[in-house]
Short mmCIF file of C-alpha atoms in Angstrom, two decimals:
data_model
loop_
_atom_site.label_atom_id
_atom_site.label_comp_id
_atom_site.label_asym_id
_atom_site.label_seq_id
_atom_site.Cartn_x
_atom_site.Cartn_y
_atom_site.Cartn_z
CA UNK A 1 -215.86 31.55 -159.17
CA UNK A 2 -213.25 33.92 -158.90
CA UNK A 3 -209.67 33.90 -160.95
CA UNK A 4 -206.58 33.28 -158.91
CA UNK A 5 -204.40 36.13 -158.03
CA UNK A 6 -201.12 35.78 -159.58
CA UNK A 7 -198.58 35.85 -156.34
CA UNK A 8 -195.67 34.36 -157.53
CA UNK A 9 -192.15 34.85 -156.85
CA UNK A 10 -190.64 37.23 -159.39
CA UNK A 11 -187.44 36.60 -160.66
CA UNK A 12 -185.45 37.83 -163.54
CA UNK A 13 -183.94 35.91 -166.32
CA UNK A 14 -181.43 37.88 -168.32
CA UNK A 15 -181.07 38.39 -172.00
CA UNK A 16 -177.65 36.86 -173.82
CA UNK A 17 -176.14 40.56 -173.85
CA UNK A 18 -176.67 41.24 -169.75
CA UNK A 19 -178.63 44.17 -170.68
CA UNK A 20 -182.19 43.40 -170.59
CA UNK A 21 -184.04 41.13 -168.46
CA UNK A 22 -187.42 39.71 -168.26
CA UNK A 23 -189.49 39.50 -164.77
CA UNK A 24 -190.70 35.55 -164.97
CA UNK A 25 -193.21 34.52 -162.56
CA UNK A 26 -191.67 30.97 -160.68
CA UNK A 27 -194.22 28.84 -158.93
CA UNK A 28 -191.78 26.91 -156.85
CA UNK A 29 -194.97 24.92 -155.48
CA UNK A 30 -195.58 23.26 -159.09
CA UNK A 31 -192.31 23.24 -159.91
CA UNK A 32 -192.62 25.53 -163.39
CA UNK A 33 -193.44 29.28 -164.67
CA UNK A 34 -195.55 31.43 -165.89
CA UNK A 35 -195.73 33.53 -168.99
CA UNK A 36 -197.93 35.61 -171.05
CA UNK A 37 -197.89 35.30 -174.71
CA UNK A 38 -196.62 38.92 -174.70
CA UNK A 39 -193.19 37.93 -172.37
CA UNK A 40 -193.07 34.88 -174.48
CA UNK A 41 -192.74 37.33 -177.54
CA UNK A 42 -190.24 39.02 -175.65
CA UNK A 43 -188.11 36.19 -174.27
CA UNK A 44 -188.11 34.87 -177.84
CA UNK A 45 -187.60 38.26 -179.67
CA UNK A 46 -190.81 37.74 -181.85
CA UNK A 47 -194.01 39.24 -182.48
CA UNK A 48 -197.19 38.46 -180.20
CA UNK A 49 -198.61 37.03 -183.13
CA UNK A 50 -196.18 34.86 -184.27
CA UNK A 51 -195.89 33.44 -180.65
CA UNK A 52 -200.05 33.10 -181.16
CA UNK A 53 -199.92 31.13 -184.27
CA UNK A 54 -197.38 28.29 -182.54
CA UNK A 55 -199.29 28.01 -179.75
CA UNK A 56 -202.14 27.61 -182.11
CA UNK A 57 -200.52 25.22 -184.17
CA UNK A 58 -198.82 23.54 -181.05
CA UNK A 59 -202.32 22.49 -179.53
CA UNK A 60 -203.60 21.54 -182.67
CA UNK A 61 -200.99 18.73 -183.08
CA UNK A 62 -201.54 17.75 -179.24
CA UNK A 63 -197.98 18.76 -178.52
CA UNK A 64 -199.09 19.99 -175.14
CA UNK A 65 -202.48 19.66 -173.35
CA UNK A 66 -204.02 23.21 -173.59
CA UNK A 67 -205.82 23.10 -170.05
CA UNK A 68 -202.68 21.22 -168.37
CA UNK A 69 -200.31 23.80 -169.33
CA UNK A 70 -202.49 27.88 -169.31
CA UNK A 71 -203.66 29.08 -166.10
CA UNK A 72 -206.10 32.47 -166.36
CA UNK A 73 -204.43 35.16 -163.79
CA UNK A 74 -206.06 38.27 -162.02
CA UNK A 75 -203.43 40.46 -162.25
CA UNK A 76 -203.06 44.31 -161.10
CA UNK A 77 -201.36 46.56 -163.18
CA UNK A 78 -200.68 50.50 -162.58
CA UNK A 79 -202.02 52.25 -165.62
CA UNK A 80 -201.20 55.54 -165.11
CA UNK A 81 -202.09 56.70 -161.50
CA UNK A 82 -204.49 53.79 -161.77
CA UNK A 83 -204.15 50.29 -160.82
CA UNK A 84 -206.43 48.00 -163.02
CA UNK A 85 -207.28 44.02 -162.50
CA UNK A 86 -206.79 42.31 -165.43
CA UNK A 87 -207.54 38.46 -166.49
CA UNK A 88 -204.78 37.68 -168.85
CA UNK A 89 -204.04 33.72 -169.82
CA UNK A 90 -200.28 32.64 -168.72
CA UNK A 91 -198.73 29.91 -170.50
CA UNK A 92 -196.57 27.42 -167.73
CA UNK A 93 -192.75 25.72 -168.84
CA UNK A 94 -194.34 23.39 -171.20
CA UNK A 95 -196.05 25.62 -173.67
CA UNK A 96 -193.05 28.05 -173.34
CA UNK A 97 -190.48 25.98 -174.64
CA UNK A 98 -193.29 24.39 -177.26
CA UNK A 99 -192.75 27.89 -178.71
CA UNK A 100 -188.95 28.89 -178.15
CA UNK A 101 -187.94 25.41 -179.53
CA UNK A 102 -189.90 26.28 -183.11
CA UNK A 103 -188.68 29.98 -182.66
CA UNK A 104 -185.53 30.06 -181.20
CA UNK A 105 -184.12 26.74 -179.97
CA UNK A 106 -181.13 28.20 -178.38
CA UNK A 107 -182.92 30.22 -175.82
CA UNK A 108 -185.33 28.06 -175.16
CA UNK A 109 -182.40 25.89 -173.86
CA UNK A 110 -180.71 28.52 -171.75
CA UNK A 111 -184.03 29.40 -170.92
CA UNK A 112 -184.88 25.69 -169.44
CA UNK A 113 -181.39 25.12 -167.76
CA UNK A 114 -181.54 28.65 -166.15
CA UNK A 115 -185.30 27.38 -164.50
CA UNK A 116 -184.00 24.41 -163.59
CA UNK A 117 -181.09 26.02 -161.79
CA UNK A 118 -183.75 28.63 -160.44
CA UNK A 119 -185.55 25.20 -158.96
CA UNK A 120 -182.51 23.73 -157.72
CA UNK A 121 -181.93 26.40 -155.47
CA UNK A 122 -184.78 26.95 -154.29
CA UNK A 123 -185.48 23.46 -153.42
CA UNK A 124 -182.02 23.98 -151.37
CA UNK A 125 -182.59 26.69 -149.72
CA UNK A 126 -186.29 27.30 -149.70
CA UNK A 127 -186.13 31.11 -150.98
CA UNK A 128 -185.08 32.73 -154.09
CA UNK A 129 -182.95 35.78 -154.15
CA UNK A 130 -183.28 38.08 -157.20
CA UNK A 131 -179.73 39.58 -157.78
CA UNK A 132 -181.47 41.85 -160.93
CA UNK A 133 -184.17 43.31 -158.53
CA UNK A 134 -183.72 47.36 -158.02
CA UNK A 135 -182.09 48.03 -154.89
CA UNK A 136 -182.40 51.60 -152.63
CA UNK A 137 -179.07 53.05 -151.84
CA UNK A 138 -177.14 51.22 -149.07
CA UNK A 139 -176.20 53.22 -146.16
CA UNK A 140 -172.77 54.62 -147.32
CA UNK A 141 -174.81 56.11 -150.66
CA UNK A 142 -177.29 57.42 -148.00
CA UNK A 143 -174.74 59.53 -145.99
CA UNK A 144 -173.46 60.80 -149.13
CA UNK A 145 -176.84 61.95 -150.35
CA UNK A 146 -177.62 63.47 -147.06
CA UNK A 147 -174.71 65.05 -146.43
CA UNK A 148 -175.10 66.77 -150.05
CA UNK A 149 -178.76 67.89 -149.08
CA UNK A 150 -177.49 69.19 -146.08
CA UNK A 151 -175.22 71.87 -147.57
CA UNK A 152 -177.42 72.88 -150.80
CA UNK A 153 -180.82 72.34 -149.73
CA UNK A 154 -182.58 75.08 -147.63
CA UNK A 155 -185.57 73.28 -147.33
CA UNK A 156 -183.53 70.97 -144.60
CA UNK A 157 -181.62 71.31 -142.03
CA UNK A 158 -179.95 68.43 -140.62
CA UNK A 159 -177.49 67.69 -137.94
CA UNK A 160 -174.84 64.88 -137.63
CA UNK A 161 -176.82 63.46 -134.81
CA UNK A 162 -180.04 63.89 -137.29
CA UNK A 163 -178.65 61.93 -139.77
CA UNK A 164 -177.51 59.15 -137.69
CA UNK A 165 -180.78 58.70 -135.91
CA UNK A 166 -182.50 58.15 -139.66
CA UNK A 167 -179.65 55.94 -140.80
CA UNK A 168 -180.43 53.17 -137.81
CA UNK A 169 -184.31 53.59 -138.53
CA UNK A 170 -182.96 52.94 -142.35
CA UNK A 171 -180.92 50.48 -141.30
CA UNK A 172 -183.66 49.14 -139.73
CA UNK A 173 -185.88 49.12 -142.82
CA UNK A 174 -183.20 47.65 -144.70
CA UNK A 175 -183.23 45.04 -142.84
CA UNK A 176 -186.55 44.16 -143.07
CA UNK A 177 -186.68 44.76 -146.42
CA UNK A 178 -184.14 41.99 -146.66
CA UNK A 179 -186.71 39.44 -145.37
CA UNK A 180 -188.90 41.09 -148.67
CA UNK A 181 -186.39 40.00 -151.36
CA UNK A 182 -186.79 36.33 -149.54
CA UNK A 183 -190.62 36.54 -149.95
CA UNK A 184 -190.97 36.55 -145.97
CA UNK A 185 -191.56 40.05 -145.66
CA UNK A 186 -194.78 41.22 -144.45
CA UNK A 187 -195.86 44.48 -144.38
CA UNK A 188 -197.31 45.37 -140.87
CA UNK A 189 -201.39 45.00 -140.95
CA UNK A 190 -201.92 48.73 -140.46
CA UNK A 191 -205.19 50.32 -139.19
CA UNK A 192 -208.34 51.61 -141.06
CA UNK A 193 -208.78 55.62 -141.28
CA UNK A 194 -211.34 57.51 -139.62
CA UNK A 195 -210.82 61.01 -141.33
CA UNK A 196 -210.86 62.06 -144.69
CA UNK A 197 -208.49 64.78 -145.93
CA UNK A 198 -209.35 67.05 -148.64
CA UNK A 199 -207.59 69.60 -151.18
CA UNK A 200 -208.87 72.68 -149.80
CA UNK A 201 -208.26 71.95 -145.99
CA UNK A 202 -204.94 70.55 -146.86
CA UNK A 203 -204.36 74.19 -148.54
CA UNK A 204 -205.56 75.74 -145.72
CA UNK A 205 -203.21 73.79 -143.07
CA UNK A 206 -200.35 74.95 -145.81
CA UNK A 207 -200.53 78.59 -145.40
CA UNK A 208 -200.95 78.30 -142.05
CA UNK A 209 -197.99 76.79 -140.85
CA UNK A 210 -194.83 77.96 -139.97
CA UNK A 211 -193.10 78.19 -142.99
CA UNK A 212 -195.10 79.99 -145.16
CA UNK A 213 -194.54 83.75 -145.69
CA UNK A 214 -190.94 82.90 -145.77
CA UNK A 215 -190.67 83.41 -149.67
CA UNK A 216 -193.15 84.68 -152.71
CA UNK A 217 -192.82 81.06 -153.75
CA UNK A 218 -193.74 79.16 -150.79
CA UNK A 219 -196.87 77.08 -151.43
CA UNK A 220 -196.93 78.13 -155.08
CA UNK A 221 -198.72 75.05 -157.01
CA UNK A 222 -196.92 74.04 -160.25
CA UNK A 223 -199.83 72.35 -161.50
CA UNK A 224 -202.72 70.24 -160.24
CA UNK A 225 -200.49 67.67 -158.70
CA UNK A 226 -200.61 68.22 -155.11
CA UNK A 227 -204.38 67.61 -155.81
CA UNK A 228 -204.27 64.25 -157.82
CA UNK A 229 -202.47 63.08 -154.99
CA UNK A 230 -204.81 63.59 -152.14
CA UNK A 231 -207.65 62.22 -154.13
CA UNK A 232 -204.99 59.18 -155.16
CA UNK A 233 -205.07 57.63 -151.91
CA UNK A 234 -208.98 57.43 -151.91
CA UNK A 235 -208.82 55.65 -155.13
CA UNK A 236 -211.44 52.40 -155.41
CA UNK A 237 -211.76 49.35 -157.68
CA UNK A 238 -214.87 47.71 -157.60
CA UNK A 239 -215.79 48.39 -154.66
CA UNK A 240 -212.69 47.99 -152.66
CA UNK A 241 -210.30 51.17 -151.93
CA UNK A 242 -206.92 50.65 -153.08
CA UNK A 243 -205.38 51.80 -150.21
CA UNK A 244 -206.90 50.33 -147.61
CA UNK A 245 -205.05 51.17 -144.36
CA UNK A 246 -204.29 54.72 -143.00
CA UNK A 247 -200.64 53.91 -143.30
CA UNK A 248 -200.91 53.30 -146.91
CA UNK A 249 -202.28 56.43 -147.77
CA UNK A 250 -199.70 58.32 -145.74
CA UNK A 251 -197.45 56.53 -147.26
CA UNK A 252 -198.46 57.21 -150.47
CA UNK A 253 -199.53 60.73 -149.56
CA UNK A 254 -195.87 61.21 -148.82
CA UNK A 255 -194.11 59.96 -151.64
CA UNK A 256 -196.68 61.07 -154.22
CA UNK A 257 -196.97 64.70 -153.06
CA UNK A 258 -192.70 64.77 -152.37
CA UNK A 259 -191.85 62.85 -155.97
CA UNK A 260 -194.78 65.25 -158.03
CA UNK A 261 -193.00 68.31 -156.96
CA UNK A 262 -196.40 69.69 -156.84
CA UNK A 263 -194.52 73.06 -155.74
CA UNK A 264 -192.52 76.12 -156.43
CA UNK A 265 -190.77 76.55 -153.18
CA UNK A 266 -191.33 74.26 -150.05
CA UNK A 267 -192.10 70.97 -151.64
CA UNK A 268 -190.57 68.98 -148.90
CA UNK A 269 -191.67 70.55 -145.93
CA UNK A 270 -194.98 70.62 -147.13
CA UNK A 271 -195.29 66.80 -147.95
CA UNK A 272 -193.61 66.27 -144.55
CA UNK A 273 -196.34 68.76 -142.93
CA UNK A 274 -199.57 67.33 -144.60
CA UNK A 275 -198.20 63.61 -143.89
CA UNK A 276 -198.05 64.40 -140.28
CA UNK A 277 -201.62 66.17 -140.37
CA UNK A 278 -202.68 62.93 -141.92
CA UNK A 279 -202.12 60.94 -139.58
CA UNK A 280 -202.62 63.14 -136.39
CA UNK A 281 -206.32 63.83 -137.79
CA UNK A 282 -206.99 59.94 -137.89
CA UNK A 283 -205.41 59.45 -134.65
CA UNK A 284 -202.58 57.77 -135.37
CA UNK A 285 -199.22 60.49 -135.16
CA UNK A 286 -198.70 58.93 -131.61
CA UNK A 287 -198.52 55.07 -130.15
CA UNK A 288 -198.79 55.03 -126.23
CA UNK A 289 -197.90 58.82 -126.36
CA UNK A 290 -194.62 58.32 -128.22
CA UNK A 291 -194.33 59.89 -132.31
CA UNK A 292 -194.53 56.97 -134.62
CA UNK A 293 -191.70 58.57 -136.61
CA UNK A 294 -189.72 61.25 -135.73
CA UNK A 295 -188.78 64.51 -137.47
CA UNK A 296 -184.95 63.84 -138.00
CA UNK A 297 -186.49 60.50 -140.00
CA UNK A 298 -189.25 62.14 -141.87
CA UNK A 299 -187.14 64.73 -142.68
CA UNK A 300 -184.28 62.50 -144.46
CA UNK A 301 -187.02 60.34 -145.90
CA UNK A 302 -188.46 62.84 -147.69
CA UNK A 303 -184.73 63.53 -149.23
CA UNK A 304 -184.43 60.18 -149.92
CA UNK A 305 -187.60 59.82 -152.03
CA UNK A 306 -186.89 62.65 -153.63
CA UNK A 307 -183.63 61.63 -154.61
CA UNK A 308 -184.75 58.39 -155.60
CA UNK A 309 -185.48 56.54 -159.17
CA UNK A 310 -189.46 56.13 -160.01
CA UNK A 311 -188.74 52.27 -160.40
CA UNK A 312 -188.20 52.33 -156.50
CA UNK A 313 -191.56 53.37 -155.36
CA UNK A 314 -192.69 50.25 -153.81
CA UNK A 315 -189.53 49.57 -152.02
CA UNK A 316 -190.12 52.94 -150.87
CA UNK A 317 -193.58 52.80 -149.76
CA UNK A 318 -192.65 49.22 -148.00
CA UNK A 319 -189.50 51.31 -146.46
CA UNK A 320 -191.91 54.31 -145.01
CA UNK A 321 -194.52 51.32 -143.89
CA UNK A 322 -191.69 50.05 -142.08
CA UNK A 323 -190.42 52.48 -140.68
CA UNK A 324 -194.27 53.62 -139.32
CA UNK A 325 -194.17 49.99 -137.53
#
């Protein structure tokens, strides 16, 4: 029998100072959360082992019912450039204040009015919204940052009109991306590849495009990056590729080989060039003989990436899904 997936809504529950936060998993349908004994250590400022020996001792006294109240997840965690499945025990409301009212009964108590008032208003309105979650630069932050690019940045080149022809598509993404923070967005099914890029042929399609010759630099690898990445998207777990869909490994292709700065001079265009091949070798640049994304769009979303903190990448990734359609 397999272990349920932990698929949750995320929400974050702030320490006393503002500062830090924890990420607590709310399951609205049984009305409670979800914990490891590691974020219970955290919540509580304790050790994992001191958080152990309660629950331990909390069982042992029949304080809670130890099958009523733990719940073994499958949960995927990036390790590196990996992403590993883990089963790791979560503890539900019950066993977590067990704990913070022996540890630290203050907490627990902001801790259980501040899920109640996470219920409450979800019961309301039938969605959470996470005000802690990162956010991507609204549109007024995006002009700025293109504008900048536009005046330092040889790699690009972009008019007034080109920027305002990537701001609706962003717009457009931001939009959707709205629906995400509600839990109702979906990213689109996508489409399986046919074609299998590789490192060499990649190289190949580098030097013999347009741009190169244009500097000594052009194309010049700053380490074994640009390589990683193409063999990234092919990644497999037991079986089952990571990636699944051509769009997620062009959109992964894209931001890993723009964020690595895999190279000397050209780093953009050359992300931007091998994205493109991508998905014109597996059939998929065009829809009904129209480009899927244009060049003013690919162009700024490379910048934006770029520009962007590492913390973003999934909003990112769900933004260039988008944006594919």
């Amino acid at each position: 029998m397999k272990e349920p997936v932990i698929n949750n809504i995320l929400v974050s529950f702030k320490s006393d100072d503002g500062h830090e936060s924890l990420d607590v998993n709310f399951d609205p349908a049984h009305e409670t959360v979800w914990l490891t004994q590691t974020e219970i250590a955290d919540l509580f400022e304790t050790t994992t082992e001191n958080v152990v020996m309660h629950l331990q001792n909390i069982i042992k006294e029949n304080e809670i019912d130890e099958k009523a109240t733990t719940k073994v997840f499958l949960v995927v965690r990036n390790e590196g450039i990996r992403k590993v499945k883990r089963q790791i025990k979560h503890y539900n409301l019950d066993a977590i204040l067990s704990v913070g009212y022996r540890v630290k009964s203050k907490q627990a108590t902001k801790f259980r009015k501040w899920v109640n008032g996470v219920l409450s208003d979800y019961l309301k309105k039938g969605y959470i919204i996470n005000q802690t979650k990162i956010k991507i630069p609204n549109l007024s932050e995006i002009t700025q940052m293109l504008d900048t690019y536009r005046q330092f940045d040889g790699d690009l080149q972009l008019s007034g009109n080109d920027v305002l022809q990537f701001l609706i598509a962003y717009n457009r993404g931001l939009s959707i991306l709205d629906d995400y923070d509600h839990r109702t967005f979906r990213t689109p099914e996508g489409n399986r590849d046919t074609y299998l890029i590789n490192y060499i042929e990649c190289m190949d399609i580098i030097h013999r495009s347009k741009f190169s010759g244009k500097s000594d630099n052009f194309a010049r690898e700053r380490d074994q990056s640009f390589n990683s990445s193409i063999s990234t998207i092919y990644q497999t777990f037991d079986g089952e590729e990571l990636y699944p869909t051509l769009e997620s490994k062009a959109a992964n292709l894209l931001y890993l080989i723009t964020k690595n700065h895999s190279f000397i001079d050209g780093n953009k265009r050359i992300a931007s060039t091998i994205f493109l091949y991508f998905l014109d070798r597996n059939k998929a640049l065009f829809i009904s003989g129209r480009k899927r994304i244009n060049d003013e769009t690919l162009a700024a979303l490379t910048i934006l990436i770029a520009a962007s903190d590492p913390k973003d990448k999934e909003l990112l990734i769900n933004l260039i899904l988008v944006i594919l359609g």
